[in-house]
Amino acid sequence: MDISNYRKQLQQTEFLLSAPTFNLCPEDTGREVAFAGRSNAGKSSAINALTNQRQLARSSKTPGRTQMINFFTIGDKEENKDKRLIDLPGYGYAAVPQEMKIKWQVELEEYLVERESLVGLVLLTDVRHPLKEFDLQMLAWAKSGDLPVHLLLTKADKLKFGAQKNTLLKVQRELKKLELPCSVQLFSALKKEGLEELAMVMGHWLQLDESLA
Ligand SMILES: Nc1nc2c(ncn2[C@@H]2O[C@H](COP(=O)(O)OP(=O)(O)O)[C@@H](O)[C@H]2O)c(=O)[nH]1
Ligand SMILES: [Mg+2]
């Protein structure tokens, strides 16, 4: 439970590969954590802030890459084999035809439910409009796959402190009502707030303790 060790290892994240479909993703071994959210939720910014690398997840903004699944390795490569962070493509690009959206959804559900090495999902949602249809769908799939979820209420800096807390409580109540067990936190990539809480969750899920040098 050494937070600075977690932070240090998360800062050693490196790009591994981009795959257009889950068929081409790395072997299903080790442990991986996936990041998902509607486009513009703040996913790239969160990954860059967490790993302290300004440009790591930047590429997802380029049109050709938007539908790619991006894989990163986490931690010291000698000590720490087979721990990955996955950047799942966002939704909401008007340019994507309906047919492709449906095909992608089928693949995504299969991945969330069946991927053995997947140990947790970080779901990002803008603090100003949380728990929209996409988020609820992801939560439902995670539940059916018994996959733990950690919800990030992103861009928290856009709200005043009181409003942030109210949203946090409201979302917690809503999740309870829906019987979707998942942890929730406020997050701001801009102000670098919530990084330790997120690093703690990632460290536990990926068992980053085991690779203490
Ligand atoms: N104010 C504020 N803006 C943010 C924050 N995180 C991301 N953004 C902005 O939101 C937009 C989308 O961010 P991005 O990380 O590319 O989202 P993605 O599409 O989910 O990868 C960009 O203009 C970011 O600068 C944050 O913590 N605070
Ligand atoms: Mg992005």
Short mmCIF file of C-alpha atoms and ligand atoms in Angstrom, two decimals:
data_model
loop_
_atom_site.label_atom_id
_atom_site.label_comp_id
_atom_site.label_asym_id
_atom_site.label_seq_id
_atom_site.Cartn_x
_atom_site.Cartn_y
_atom_site.Cartn_z
CA MET A 1 0.00 0.00 0.00
CA ASP A 2 2.78 2.41 -0.89
CA ILE A 3 1.19 5.23 -2.83
CA SER A 4 4.47 6.75 -3.98
CA ASN A 5 5.56 3.38 -5.34
CA TYR A 6 2.26 3.13 -7.23
CA ARG A 7 2.72 6.62 -8.62
CA LYS A 8 6.29 5.83 -9.62
CA GLN A 9 5.32 2.67 -11.45
CA LEU A 10 2.40 4.32 -13.19
CA GLN A 11 4.84 6.92 -14.46
CA GLN A 12 6.77 4.18 -16.22
CA THR A 13 3.88 3.52 -18.56
CA GLU A 14 4.83 2.98 -22.19
CA PHE A 15 2.87 2.66 -25.39
CA LEU A 16 2.61 -0.99 -26.44
CA LEU A 17 0.34 -1.21 -29.50
CA SER A 18 -2.86 -0.06 -31.15
CA ALA A 19 -5.38 -2.61 -32.37
CA PRO A 20 -8.45 -1.98 -34.53
CA THR A 21 -10.29 -4.94 -33.01
CA PHE A 22 -10.04 -7.05 -29.89
CA ASN A 23 -8.97 -10.05 -32.01
CA LEU A 24 -5.62 -8.34 -32.44
CA CYS A 25 -5.02 -7.44 -28.82
CA PRO A 26 -2.17 -8.85 -26.70
CA GLU A 27 -2.40 -12.32 -25.23
CA ASP A 28 -4.91 -12.63 -22.41
CA THR A 29 -2.38 -13.03 -19.58
CA GLY A 30 -1.33 -10.92 -16.63
CA ARG A 31 -3.50 -8.04 -15.40
CA GLU A 32 -5.00 -5.11 -17.22
CA VAL A 33 -7.17 -2.12 -16.41
CA ALA A 34 -9.32 -0.46 -19.07
CA PHE A 35 -10.24 3.23 -19.30
CA ALA A 36 -13.52 4.06 -20.98
CA GLY A 37 -15.71 7.11 -21.48
CA ARG A 38 -17.66 9.03 -24.06
CA SER A 39 -15.44 11.09 -26.33
CA ASN A 40 -14.46 14.34 -24.69
CA ALA A 41 -14.99 12.92 -21.19
CA GLY A 42 -11.33 13.66 -20.44
CA LYS A 43 -9.86 10.19 -20.89
CA SER A 44 -6.63 11.18 -22.66
CA SER A 45 -6.05 13.97 -20.16
CA ALA A 46 -6.61 11.59 -17.24
CA ILE A 47 -4.21 8.97 -18.61
CA ASN A 48 -1.57 11.62 -19.27
CA ALA A 49 -1.98 13.10 -15.78
CA LEU A 50 -1.88 9.70 -14.08
CA THR A 51 1.24 8.62 -15.92
CA ASN A 52 2.75 12.11 -15.79
CA GLN A 53 3.39 11.98 -19.51
CA ARG A 54 2.15 14.89 -21.49
CA GLN A 55 1.65 13.13 -24.80
CA LEU A 56 1.09 9.47 -24.04
CA ALA A 57 -2.59 9.31 -24.94
CA ARG A 58 -2.66 12.36 -27.18
CA SER A 59 -2.83 10.36 -30.38
CA SER A 60 -6.39 9.30 -29.73
CA LYS A 61 -7.46 12.75 -30.96
CA THR A 62 -6.33 12.02 -34.51
CA PRO A 63 -9.32 10.73 -36.54
CA GLY A 64 -7.63 7.50 -37.70
CA ARG A 65 -6.88 6.52 -34.15
CA THR A 66 -10.26 7.20 -32.62
CA GLN A 67 -11.50 3.69 -33.18
CA MET A 68 -8.25 2.05 -32.13
CA ILE A 69 -7.85 0.21 -28.86
CA ASN A 70 -4.58 1.51 -27.41
CA PHE A 71 -2.51 -0.71 -25.12
CA PHE A 72 0.15 0.51 -22.71
CA THR A 73 2.47 -1.43 -20.43
CA ILE A 74 2.81 -0.33 -16.81
CA GLY A 75 5.84 -0.38 -14.57
CA ASP A 76 9.43 -1.44 -14.81
CA LYS A 77 9.67 -3.97 -17.64
CA GLU A 78 12.22 -6.15 -15.82
CA GLU A 79 10.27 -6.46 -12.59
CA ASN A 80 6.82 -6.02 -13.82
CA LYS A 81 5.74 -8.08 -16.77
CA ASP A 82 2.27 -8.24 -18.12
CA LYS A 83 0.54 -5.27 -16.52
CA ARG A 84 -1.39 -3.13 -18.91
CA LEU A 85 -3.54 -0.03 -19.24
CA ILE A 86 -6.06 -0.06 -22.08
CA ASP A 87 -7.46 3.09 -23.63
CA LEU A 88 -10.81 2.10 -25.12
CA PRO A 89 -12.19 4.22 -27.98
CA GLY A 90 -14.78 6.82 -26.99
CA TYR A 91 -18.23 7.14 -28.36
CA GLY A 92 -20.05 10.08 -29.84
CA TYR A 93 -18.32 10.63 -33.13
CA ALA A 94 -21.10 11.57 -35.51
CA ALA A 95 -18.98 10.25 -38.37
CA VAL A 96 -19.21 6.65 -37.19
CA PRO A 97 -21.99 4.80 -39.05
CA GLN A 98 -24.65 3.11 -36.95
CA GLU A 99 -23.64 -0.32 -38.24
CA MET A 100 -20.08 0.14 -36.99
CA LYS A 101 -21.28 1.41 -33.65
CA ILE A 102 -23.31 -1.76 -33.17
CA LYS A 103 -20.40 -3.97 -34.22
CA TRP A 104 -18.15 -2.15 -31.77
CA GLN A 105 -20.66 -2.49 -28.95
CA VAL A 106 -20.86 -6.24 -29.43
CA GLU A 107 -17.06 -6.48 -29.29
CA LEU A 108 -16.83 -4.19 -26.30
CA GLU A 109 -19.36 -6.18 -24.31
CA GLU A 110 -17.54 -9.40 -25.14
CA TYR A 111 -14.24 -7.92 -24.03
CA LEU A 112 -15.63 -6.59 -20.75
CA VAL A 113 -17.36 -9.83 -19.90
CA GLU A 114 -14.85 -12.40 -21.16
CA ARG A 115 -11.35 -10.96 -20.97
CA GLU A 116 -9.61 -12.90 -18.18
CA SER A 117 -6.77 -10.45 -17.56
CA LEU A 118 -9.15 -7.51 -17.22
CA VAL A 119 -9.31 -6.78 -13.50
CA GLY A 120 -11.01 -3.40 -13.45
CA LEU A 121 -12.68 -0.66 -15.44
CA VAL A 122 -12.08 3.05 -14.92
CA LEU A 123 -15.15 4.80 -16.30
CA LEU A 124 -14.85 8.52 -16.93
CA THR A 125 -17.81 10.86 -17.01
CA ASP A 126 -17.97 14.66 -17.02
CA VAL A 127 -18.94 15.88 -13.55
CA ARG A 128 -21.45 18.26 -15.15
CA HIS A 129 -23.45 15.48 -16.81
CA PRO A 130 -22.72 12.08 -15.26
CA LEU A 131 -24.35 8.70 -15.80
CA LYS A 132 -25.62 9.15 -19.33
CA GLU A 133 -26.73 6.23 -21.49
CA PHE A 134 -23.20 5.14 -22.45
CA ASP A 135 -22.08 5.09 -18.83
CA LEU A 136 -25.10 3.09 -17.71
CA GLN A 137 -24.52 0.58 -20.50
CA MET A 138 -20.87 0.15 -19.50
CA LEU A 139 -21.87 -0.27 -15.86
CA ALA A 140 -24.44 -2.90 -16.80
CA TRP A 141 -21.91 -4.89 -18.83
CA ALA A 142 -19.33 -4.63 -16.09
CA LYS A 143 -21.87 -5.94 -13.63
CA SER A 144 -22.74 -8.91 -15.84
CA GLY A 145 -19.03 -9.69 -16.15
CA ASP A 146 -18.41 -9.23 -12.41
CA LEU A 147 -15.91 -6.54 -13.25
CA PRO A 148 -15.12 -3.91 -10.60
CA VAL A 149 -15.65 -0.31 -11.75
CA HIS A 150 -14.14 2.94 -10.51
CA LEU A 151 -16.00 6.02 -11.73
CA LEU A 152 -14.12 9.26 -12.28
CA LEU A 153 -16.19 12.45 -12.25
CA THR A 154 -13.90 14.40 -14.54
CA LYS A 155 -13.28 18.13 -15.00
CA ALA A 156 -14.26 18.67 -11.35
CA ASP A 157 -12.59 22.09 -11.58
CA LYS A 158 -15.54 23.22 -13.72
CA LEU A 159 -17.75 23.21 -10.61
CA LYS A 160 -17.44 24.98 -7.28
CA PHE A 161 -16.46 22.87 -4.29
CA GLY A 162 -20.02 22.58 -2.94
CA ALA A 163 -21.46 21.57 -6.29
CA GLN A 164 -18.71 18.96 -6.73
CA LYS A 165 -19.62 17.36 -3.40
CA ASN A 166 -23.33 17.43 -4.20
CA THR A 167 -22.73 15.68 -7.51
CA LEU A 168 -20.55 13.07 -5.84
CA LEU A 169 -23.28 12.29 -3.30
CA LYS A 170 -25.99 12.28 -5.94
CA VAL A 171 -24.05 9.86 -8.14
CA GLN A 172 -23.30 7.59 -5.18
CA ARG A 173 -27.00 7.47 -4.32
CA GLU A 174 -27.97 6.82 -7.92
CA LEU A 175 -25.51 3.92 -8.25
CA LYS A 176 -26.83 2.39 -5.07
CA LYS A 177 -30.41 2.69 -6.29
CA LEU A 178 -29.45 0.99 -9.54
CA GLU A 179 -27.61 -1.71 -7.59
CA LEU A 180 -24.43 -1.06 -9.52
CA PRO A 181 -21.64 -1.39 -6.99
CA CYS A 182 -18.76 0.83 -7.96
CA SER A 183 -16.46 3.35 -6.30
CA VAL A 184 -16.65 7.01 -7.31
CA GLN A 185 -14.33 9.98 -7.01
CA LEU A 186 -13.95 13.56 -8.17
CA PHE A 187 -11.10 14.13 -10.61
CA SER A 188 -9.41 17.03 -12.36
CA ALA A 189 -6.57 16.45 -14.79
CA LEU A 190 -6.20 20.21 -15.09
CA LYS A 191 -5.68 20.79 -11.36
CA LYS A 192 -4.07 17.38 -10.82
CA GLU A 193 -6.73 16.54 -8.24
CA GLY A 194 -7.72 12.98 -7.44
CA LEU A 195 -4.51 11.44 -8.78
CA GLU A 196 -3.59 9.67 -5.55
CA GLU A 197 -7.03 8.15 -5.11
CA LEU A 198 -6.91 6.86 -8.68
CA ALA A 199 -3.34 5.58 -8.29
CA MET A 200 -4.42 3.67 -5.18
CA VAL A 201 -7.21 1.89 -7.05
CA MET A 202 -4.92 1.09 -9.99
CA GLY A 203 -2.18 -0.15 -7.67
CA HIS A 204 -4.54 -2.56 -5.97
CA TRP A 205 -6.09 -3.83 -9.17
CA LEU A 206 -2.74 -4.35 -10.91
CA GLN A 207 -1.00 -5.60 -7.78
CA LEU A 208 1.80 -3.12 -8.22
CA ASP A 209 3.01 -4.00 -4.70
CA GLU A 210 4.45 -7.25 -5.92
CA SER A 211 6.97 -5.51 -8.06
CA LEU A 212 8.60 -3.44 -5.33
CA ALA A 213 12.24 -3.26 -6.26
N1 LIG B 1 -11.32 22.13 -17.20
C1 LIG B 1 -10.89 20.91 -17.51
N2 LIG B 1 -10.86 20.49 -18.80
C2 LIG B 1 -10.44 19.24 -19.06
C3 LIG B 1 -10.02 18.35 -18.03
N3 LIG B 1 -9.67 17.18 -18.60
C4 LIG B 1 -9.86 17.33 -19.93
N4 LIG B 1 -10.32 18.58 -20.23
C5 LIG B 1 -10.63 19.13 -21.56
O1 LIG B 1 -11.69 18.40 -22.17
C6 LIG B 1 -11.46 18.17 -23.54
C7 LIG B 1 -11.43 16.68 -23.84
O2 LIG B 1 -10.34 16.08 -23.16
P1 LIG B 1 -9.67 14.71 -23.65
O3 LIG B 1 -8.73 14.29 -22.58
O4 LIG B 1 -9.12 14.84 -25.02
O5 LIG B 1 -10.95 13.78 -23.68
P2 LIG B 1 -11.14 12.33 -24.34
O6 LIG B 1 -11.84 12.57 -25.65
O7 LIG B 1 -12.04 11.61 -23.39
O8 LIG B 1 -9.81 11.67 -24.48
C8 LIG B 1 -10.14 18.87 -23.86
O9 LIG B 1 -10.40 20.14 -24.39
C9 LIG B 1 -9.45 18.96 -22.52
O10 LIG B 1 -8.57 20.04 -22.43
C10 LIG B 1 -10.04 18.83 -16.68
O11 LIG B 1 -9.69 18.15 -15.70
N5 LIG B 1 -10.48 20.12 -16.48
MG MG B 2 -8.93 10.83 -26.04
#
